[in-house]
Each structure stands twice: as structure tokens, then as C-alpha cells.
Coordinates of C-alpha atoms and ligand atoms in Angstrom, one line a residue:
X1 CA 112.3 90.3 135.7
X2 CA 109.7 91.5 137.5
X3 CA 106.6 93.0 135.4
X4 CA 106.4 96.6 136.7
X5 CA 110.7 96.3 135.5
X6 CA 109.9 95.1 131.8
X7 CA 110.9 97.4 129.2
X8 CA 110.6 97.2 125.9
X9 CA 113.6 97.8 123.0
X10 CA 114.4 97.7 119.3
X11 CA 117.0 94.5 118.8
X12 CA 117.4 94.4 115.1
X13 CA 116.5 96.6 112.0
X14 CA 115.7 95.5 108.6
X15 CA 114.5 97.2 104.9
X16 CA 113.8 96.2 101.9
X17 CA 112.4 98.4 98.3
X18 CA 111.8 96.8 95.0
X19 CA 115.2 96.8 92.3
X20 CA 113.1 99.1 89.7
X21 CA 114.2 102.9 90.4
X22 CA 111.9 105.3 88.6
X23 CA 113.3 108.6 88.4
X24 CA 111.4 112.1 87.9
X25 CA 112.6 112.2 84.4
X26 CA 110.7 108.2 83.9
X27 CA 107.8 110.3 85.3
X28 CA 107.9 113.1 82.7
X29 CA 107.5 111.2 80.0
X30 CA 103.9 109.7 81.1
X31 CA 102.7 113.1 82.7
X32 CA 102.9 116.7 82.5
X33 CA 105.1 117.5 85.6
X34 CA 109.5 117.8 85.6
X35 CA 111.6 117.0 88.1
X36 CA 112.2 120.5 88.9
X37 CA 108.9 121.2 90.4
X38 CA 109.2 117.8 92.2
X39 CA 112.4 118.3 93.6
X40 CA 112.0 121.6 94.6
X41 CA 108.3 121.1 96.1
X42 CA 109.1 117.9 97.8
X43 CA 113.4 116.9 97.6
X44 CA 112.3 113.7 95.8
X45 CA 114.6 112.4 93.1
X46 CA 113.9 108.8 92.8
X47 CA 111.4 106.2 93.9
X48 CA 111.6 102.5 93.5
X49 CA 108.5 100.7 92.1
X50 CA 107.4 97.0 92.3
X51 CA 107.2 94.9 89.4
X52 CA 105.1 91.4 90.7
X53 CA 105.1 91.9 94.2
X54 CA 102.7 93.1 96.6
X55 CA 102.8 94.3 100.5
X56 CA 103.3 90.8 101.3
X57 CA 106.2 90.3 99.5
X58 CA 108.0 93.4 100.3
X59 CA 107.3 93.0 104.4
X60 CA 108.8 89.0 103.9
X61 CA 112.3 90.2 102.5
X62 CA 112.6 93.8 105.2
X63 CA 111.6 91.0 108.0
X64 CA 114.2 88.0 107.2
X65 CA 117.1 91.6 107.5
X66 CA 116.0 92.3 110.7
X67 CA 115.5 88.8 112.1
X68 CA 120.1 88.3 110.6
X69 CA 120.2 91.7 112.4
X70 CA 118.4 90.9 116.0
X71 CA 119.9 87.3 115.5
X72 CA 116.7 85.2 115.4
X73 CA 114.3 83.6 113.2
X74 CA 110.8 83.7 112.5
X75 CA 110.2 80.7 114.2
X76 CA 111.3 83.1 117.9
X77 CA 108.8 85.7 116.8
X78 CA 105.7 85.4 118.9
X79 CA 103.3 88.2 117.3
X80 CA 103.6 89.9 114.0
X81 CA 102.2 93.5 113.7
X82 CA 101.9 95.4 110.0
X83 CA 101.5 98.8 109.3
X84 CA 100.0 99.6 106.2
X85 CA 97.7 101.7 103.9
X86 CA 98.3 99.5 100.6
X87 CA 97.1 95.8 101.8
X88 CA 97.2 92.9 99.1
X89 CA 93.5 92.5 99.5
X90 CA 90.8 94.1 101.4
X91 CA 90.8 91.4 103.6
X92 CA 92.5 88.8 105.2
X93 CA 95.2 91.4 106.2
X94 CA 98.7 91.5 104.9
X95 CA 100.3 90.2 108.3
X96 CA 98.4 87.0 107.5
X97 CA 100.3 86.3 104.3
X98 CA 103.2 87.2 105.6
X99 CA 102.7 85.0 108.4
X100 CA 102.8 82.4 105.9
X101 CA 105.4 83.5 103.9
X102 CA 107.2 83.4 106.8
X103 CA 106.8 79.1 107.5
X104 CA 104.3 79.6 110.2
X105 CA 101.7 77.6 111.9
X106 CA 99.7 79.2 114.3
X107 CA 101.7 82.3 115.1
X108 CA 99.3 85.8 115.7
X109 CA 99.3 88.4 113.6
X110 CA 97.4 91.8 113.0
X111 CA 97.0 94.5 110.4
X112 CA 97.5 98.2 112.1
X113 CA 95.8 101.3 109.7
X114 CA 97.3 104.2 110.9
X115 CA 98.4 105.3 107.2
X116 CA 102.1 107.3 107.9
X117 CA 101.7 107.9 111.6
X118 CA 101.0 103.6 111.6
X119 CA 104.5 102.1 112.2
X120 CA 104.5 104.4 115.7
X121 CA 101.0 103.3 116.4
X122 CA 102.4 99.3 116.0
X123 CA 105.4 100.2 117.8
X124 CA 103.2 101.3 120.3
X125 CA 101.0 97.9 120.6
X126 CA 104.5 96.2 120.6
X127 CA 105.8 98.2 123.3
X128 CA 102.6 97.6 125.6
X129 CA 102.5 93.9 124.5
X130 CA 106.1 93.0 126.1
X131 CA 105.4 95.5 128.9
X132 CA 102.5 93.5 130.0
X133 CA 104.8 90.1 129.8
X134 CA 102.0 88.9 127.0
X135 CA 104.5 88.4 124.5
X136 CA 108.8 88.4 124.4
X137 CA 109.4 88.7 120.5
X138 CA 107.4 90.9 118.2
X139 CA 108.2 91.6 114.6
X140 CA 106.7 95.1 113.8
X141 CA 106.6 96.2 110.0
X142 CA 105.8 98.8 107.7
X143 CA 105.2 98.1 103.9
X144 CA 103.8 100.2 101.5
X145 CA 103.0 98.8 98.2
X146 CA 101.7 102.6 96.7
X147 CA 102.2 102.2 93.1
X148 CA 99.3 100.3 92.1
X149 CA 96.8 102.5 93.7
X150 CA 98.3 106.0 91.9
X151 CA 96.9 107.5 88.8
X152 CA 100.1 107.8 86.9
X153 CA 98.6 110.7 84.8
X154 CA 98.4 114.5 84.8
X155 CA 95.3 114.6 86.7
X156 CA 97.0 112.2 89.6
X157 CA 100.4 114.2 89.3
X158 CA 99.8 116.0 92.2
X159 CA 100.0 112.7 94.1
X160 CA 101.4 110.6 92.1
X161 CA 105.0 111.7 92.2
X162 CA 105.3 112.1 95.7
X163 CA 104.9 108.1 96.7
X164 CA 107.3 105.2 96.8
X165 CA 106.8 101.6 97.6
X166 CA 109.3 100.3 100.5
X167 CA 109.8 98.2 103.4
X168 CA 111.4 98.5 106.9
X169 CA 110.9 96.2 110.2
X170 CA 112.4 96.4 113.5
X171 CA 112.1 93.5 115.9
X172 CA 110.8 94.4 119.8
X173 CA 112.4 92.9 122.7
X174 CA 112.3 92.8 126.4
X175 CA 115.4 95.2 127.6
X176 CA 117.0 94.1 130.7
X177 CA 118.2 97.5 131.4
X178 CA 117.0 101.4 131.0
X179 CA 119.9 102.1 128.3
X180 CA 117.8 100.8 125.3
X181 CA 114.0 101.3 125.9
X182 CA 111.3 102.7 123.6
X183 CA 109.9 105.8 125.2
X184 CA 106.4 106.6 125.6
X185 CA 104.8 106.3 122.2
X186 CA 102.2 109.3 121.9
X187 CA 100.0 108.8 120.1
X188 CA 97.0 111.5 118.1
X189 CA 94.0 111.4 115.3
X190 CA 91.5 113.5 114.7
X191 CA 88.7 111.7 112.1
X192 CA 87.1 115.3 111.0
X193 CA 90.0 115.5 108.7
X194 CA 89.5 112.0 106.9
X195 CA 88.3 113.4 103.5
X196 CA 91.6 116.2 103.0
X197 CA 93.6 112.8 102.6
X198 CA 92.1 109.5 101.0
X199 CA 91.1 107.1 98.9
X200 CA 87.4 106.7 98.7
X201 CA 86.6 103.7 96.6
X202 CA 86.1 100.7 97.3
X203 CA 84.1 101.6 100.5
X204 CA 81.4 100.3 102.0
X205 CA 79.8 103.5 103.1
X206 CA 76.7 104.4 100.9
X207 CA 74.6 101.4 101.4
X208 CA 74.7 98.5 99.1
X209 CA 76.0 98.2 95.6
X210 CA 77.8 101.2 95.6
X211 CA 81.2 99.6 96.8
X212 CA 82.7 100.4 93.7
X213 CA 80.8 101.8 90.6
X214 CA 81.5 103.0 86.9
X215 CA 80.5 106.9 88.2
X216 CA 83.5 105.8 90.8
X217 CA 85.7 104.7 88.5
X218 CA 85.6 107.7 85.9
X219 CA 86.0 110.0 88.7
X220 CA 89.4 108.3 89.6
X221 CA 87.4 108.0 93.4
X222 CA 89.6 104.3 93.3
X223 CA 93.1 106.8 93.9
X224 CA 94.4 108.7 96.5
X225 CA 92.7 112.5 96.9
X226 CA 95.0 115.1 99.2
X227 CA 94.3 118.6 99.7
X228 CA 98.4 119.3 99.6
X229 CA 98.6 122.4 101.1
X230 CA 95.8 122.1 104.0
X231 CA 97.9 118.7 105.0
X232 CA 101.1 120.4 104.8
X233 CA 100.0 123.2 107.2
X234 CA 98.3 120.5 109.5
X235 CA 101.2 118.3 109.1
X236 CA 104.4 121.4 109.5
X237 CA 102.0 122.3 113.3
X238 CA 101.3 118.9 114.3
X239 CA 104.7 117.6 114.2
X240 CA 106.1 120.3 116.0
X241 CA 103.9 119.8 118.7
X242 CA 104.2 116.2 119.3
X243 CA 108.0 116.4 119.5
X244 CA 107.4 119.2 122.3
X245 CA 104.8 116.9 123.7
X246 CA 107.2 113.7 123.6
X247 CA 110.3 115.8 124.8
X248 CA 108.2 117.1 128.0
X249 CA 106.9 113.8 128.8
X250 CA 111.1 112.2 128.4
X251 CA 112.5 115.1 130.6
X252 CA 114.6 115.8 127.9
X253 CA 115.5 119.2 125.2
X254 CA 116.1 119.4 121.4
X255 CA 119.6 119.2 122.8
X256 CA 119.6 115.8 124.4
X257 CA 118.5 114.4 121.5
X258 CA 121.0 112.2 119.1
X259 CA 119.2 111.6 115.8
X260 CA 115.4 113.0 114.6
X261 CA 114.0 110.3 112.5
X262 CA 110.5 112.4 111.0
X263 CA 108.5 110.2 108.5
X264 CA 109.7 111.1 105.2
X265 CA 106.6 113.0 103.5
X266 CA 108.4 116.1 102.3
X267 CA 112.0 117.5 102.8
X268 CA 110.2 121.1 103.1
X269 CA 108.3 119.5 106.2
X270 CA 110.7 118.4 108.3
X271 CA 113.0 121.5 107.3
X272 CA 110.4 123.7 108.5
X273 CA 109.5 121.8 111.9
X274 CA 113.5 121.7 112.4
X275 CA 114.0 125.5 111.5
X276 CA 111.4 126.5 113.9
X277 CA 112.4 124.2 116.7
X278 CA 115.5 125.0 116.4
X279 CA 116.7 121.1 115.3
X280 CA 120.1 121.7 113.7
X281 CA 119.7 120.0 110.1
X282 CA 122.9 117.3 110.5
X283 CA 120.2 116.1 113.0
X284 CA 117.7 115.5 110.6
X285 CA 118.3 112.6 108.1
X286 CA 116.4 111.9 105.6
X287 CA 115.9 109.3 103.0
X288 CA 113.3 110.6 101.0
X289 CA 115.0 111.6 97.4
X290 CA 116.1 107.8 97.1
X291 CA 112.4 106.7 97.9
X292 CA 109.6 109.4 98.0
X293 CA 107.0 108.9 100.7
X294 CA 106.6 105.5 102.0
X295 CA 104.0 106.1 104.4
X296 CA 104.6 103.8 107.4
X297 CA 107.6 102.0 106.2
X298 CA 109.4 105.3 105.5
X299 CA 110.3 105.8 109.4
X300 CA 111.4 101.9 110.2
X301 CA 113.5 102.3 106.3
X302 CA 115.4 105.3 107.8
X303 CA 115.8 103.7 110.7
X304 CA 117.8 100.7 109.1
X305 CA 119.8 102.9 106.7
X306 CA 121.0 105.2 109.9
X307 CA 122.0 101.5 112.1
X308 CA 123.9 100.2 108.9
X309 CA 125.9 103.1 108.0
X310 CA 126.7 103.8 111.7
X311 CA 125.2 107.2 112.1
X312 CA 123.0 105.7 114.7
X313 CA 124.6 104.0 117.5
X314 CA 123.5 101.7 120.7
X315 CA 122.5 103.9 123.4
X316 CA 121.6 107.1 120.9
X317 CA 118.4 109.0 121.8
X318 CA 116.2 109.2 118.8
X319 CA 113.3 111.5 118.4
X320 CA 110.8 109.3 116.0
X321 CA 107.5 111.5 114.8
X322 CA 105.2 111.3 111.7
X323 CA 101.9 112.6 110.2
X324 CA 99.5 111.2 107.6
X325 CA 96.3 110.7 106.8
X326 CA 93.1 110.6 109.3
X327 CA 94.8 112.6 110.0
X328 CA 96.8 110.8 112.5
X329 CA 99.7 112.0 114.3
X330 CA 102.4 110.6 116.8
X331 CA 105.9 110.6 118.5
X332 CA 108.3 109.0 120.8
X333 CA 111.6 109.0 122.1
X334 CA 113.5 105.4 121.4
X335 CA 116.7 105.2 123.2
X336 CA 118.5 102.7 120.7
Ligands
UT7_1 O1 102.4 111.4 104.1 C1 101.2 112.0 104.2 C2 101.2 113.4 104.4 N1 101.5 114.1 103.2 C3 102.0 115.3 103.2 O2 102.4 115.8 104.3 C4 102.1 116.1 101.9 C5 101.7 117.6 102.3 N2 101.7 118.4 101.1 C6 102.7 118.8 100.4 O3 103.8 118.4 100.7 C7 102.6 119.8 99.3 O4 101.3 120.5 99.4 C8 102.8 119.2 97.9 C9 104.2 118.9 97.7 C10 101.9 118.0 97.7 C11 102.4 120.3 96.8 O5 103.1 121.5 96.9 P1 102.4 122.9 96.8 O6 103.4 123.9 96.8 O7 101.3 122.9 97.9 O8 101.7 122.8 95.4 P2 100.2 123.0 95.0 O9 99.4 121.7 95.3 O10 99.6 124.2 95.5 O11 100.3 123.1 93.4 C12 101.0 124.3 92.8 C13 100.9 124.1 91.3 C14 99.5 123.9 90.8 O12 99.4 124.6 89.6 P3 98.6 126.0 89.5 O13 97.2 125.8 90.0 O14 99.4 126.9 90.4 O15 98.7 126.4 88.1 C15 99.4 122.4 90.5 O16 98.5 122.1 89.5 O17 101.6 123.0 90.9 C16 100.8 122.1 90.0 N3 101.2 120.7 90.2 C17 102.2 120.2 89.6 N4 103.0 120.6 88.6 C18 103.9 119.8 88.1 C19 100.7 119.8 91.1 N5 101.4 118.7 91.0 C20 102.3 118.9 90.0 C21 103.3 118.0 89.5 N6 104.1 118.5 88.5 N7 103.5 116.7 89.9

């Protein structure tokens, strides 16, 4: 194969959440919210949370699926790429423990924060990676570890209920032919938004000492801050225009497209950017009432539900798009 013919495709899908299931009801009885108002603002019923595990742990077991499901090991995996927002530790990153986890040596592996948009972003590295001939097997995850990071009170509700811990990995190959190819990954941020959607603490802006103080800590500066209905707007405009902007650059319609797979922040979202792009809804599944918002696992977690229970088939055209914090923003077209 030729360089300039290289593309690259998806060859196996895997996910993984935690067993404990915390309904909205569990989160009634620690805060002052009810499932009604969580259901209705956001179509979330459950969300599972970890016990004793961390990102880590939660990437390992959605990787060893997708290795049974591409039909290799981690020992044919030549780069390892994580998406995440909720790291073990500040540093190393996550990939590197779960480069150990995994039983190897020397293999390369790299952290991607790109918050929800992030498993596009490392799809995107992946794709230009085995385009370029660099590398011929590439294990791309999401994991979201959320919980510990959430003030599970009323003045975190806000956030708090929306967020799930999850993981879902895909594993990127060389395609030998055009049928299965990962489109154009586009790809958006735009910084002057960083503060509507973060967690400020630790940080090492400030100057020294001020990391993480006591004022910090009684604020609650150590757990994630959104301004809900400035990011919805954002989010509802954004994602409409990168699937116009991804559709364009395919050639293709609304019609040509098999399965929408939109990261899974609220069911009101991605019914609005479907009603008023005319997406018919069957098109649209979603994922989020089992697990909340997942951040960058949630789009590789839907992807491996829809390949398992056969509503996504080899050869299906599948509109992938997400939105999170940075804000960041991006889309592409993978034909499976
Ligand atoms: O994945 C990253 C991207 N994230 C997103 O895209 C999320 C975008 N934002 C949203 O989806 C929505 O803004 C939310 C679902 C987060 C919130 O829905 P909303 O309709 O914008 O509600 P709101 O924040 O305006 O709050 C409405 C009311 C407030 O009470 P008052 O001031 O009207 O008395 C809140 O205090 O709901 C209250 N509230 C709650 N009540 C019960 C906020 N959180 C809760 C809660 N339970 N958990």
C-alpha cells in the first residue's frame, strides 16, 4: 500500500462502566434535587459510579473488549492515545498506567485533553498517525472517572447529577479499501470560553503557593463550575454547525447518513440539533439515561453498544459530533 492510498478504520469496539448503578432517587436522598427535574432537564435516569477504581482501571477493562473485538492483543498495539478530563494524577498521564496495566515495555502512549469533544480529537491523531505510515495499530480511549471530582451536595447539584463515569475504546487500523475509512475529523476550540465550563483548582495559574488553598477549598473552586444554559446554547449552535461543516466536506446529506452518534451531554441537545436539521430521531441513539454524561468516553460507549446489538453495521455511514468544555467542538463522518 502505497502512502498517499493508506486509510485509516475502526476494527474493533470496546466499553466498560463500573457495576454500581446510582439512580436519581440514590441522588435525592444526599441532595435537594428529584428525578423529575433530572429526567426532564437532561433524559438521565441512571449513572454508574466507581467504587476503587480510577481512569486507569476503567480504560484497561473497555481496551481488553475491543482488542477480543478487533482480534488482537495489546502486545500488536503500537501507540496508545487517552482522552480524558478526570486523570488518576496530575501527572504522569493515565495512558501511562494503562500502558502498564496493559503488560508493556516500551510501547508510546499520550494523554489527549480535549474534555467531551477529546475522543474525536484522538481519533483524529490516530487517523493522521496510520495515514502517515508512522504507526499500523493504535488503541484510542476515552475514560471518564467523574465522580470523585463532583460535589455531591445541593450546591453541586446543578452538576453533579448530570455525570457518569464510563469507558469506551476503539482500535484504528490501516483499511485496504474505501468502504471502512474514518472521514475527515474536524476539529474546533475557542479558549475565550474556558471559565463558562471548568474546574479551577488545583491550577498553577496565580503564581506560587496558590495551587490549591483553604479559600479554594471552601469555595468548592476543587469541582466542576458550568454556566448550564450559556453552554447549552453554545453547545445546541455549535453542533449543528459542525455536522453541516462535516457533511459538506463528505459530499454527503442528512440523508446519506446511517446512524448520528452526538456525545451524550443532554437528550434535549441532540433533540434540538436533530429537530432543527431535520435528523429523523430513530437516527439519533442515545445512551445517556443508562450513564449520564461521560465526556469523551460517552461517544466511543455508544459506539460499542450500537456494533453489539447490531444497529450499526460494516459499511454504515456514521455522523460522530460532540461539544464540551474549552469550549471545544468537533465532527466526522466514520464509514464503519
Ligand atoms: O458535556 C459538556 C457540555 N455540557 C452541556 O452541554 C450541558 C449544557 N447545559 C444543560 O444541559 C442545562 O443547562 C442543564 C441541564 C445543566 C440545566 O438545565 P436548565 O434548564 O438550564 O436549568 P437551570 O440551570 O437554569 O436551573 C433551573 C432551576 C434553578 O432554580 P431557580 O433559580 O429557577 O429557582 C436551579 O437552581 O433548577 C435548579 N436546579 C436544580 N433543581 C433540582 C439546578 N440543578 C438542579 C438539580 N435538581 N440537580
Amino acid at each position: 500500500m502505497s502512502l498517499t492510498q493508506i486509510k485509516a478504520k475502526i476494527t474493533g469496539t470496546g466499553m466498560y462502566v463500573p457495576p454500581k448503578v446510582v439512580s436519581n432517587f440514590d441522588l435525592e436522598k444526599i441532595m435537594d434535587t428529584s428525578d423529575e427535574w433530572i429526567r426532564q432537564r437532561s433524559g438521565i435516569e441512571t449513572r454508574h459510579q466507581v467504587e476503587d477504581q480510577g481512569t486507569a482501571d476503567l480504560a484497561y477493562e473497555a481496551a481488553l473488549k475491543a482488542f477480543e473485538s478487533a482480534q488482537c492483543s495489546a502486545k500488536d498495539i503500537d501507540l496508545i492515545i487517552l482522552a480524558t478530563l478526570s486523570a488518576d494524577h496530575m501527572f504522569p498521564g493515565s495512558s501511562a498506567l494503562l500502558q502498564a496495566r496493559l503488560g508493556l515495555e516500551t510501547t508510546p502512549s499520550m494523554d489527549l485533553r480535549a474534555q467531551c469533544s477529546g475522543f474525536l480529537y484522538s481519533l483524529s491523531v490516530a487517523k493522521s498517525f496510520i495515514e502517515s505510515g508512522a504507526y499500523k495499530r493504535i488503541l484510542v480511549v476515552g475514560a471518564e472517572t467523574h465522580s470523585p471530582i463532583l460535589d455531591y451536595t445541593t450546591r453541586g447539584r446543578d452538576v453533579a447529577v448530570l455525570f457518569g463515569d464510563g469507558a469506551g475504546a476503539v482500535i484504528v487500523e490501516a483499511s485496504p479499501d474505501a468502504t471502512s475509512q474514518i472521514g475527515k475529523v474536524i476539529l474546533h476550540s475557542q479558549g475565550q470560553f474556558a471559565d463558562r465550563l471548568w474546574v479551577e483548582r488545583p491550577g498553577t495559574r496565580g503564581g506560587s503557593g496558590k495551587w490549591l488553598t483553604q479559600d479554594h477549598l471552601a469555595e468548592g473552586k476543587q469541582y466542576p463550575y458550568m454556566e448550564g444554559r450559556y453552554v447549552y446554547k453554545h453547545a445546541v449552535e455549535r453542533l449543528q454547525e459542525v455536522v453541516k461543516e462535516v457533511l459538506e466536506t463528505e459530499g454527503l446529506t442528512i440523508a446519506d447518513i446511517d446512524c448520528f452518534l452526538f456525545h451524550q451531554a443532554n437528550i434535549r441537545i441532540n433533540e434540538k440539533v436533530a429537530e432543527l436539521l431535520h435528523i429523523p430521531l430513530e437516527k439519533c441513539p442515545s445512551n445517556i439515561q443508562k450513564y449520564g454524561n461521560c465526556s469523551a468516553a460517552s461517544i466511543p460507549m455508544l459506539l460499542d453498544e450500537m456494533v453489539r446489538s447490531g444497529r450499526v453495521k460494516r459499511g454504515d455511514k456514521l455522523l460522530m459530533a460532540a461539544f464540551g468544555a474549552g469550549f471545544t467542538w468537533a465532527g466526522s463522518v466514520v464509514r464503519f
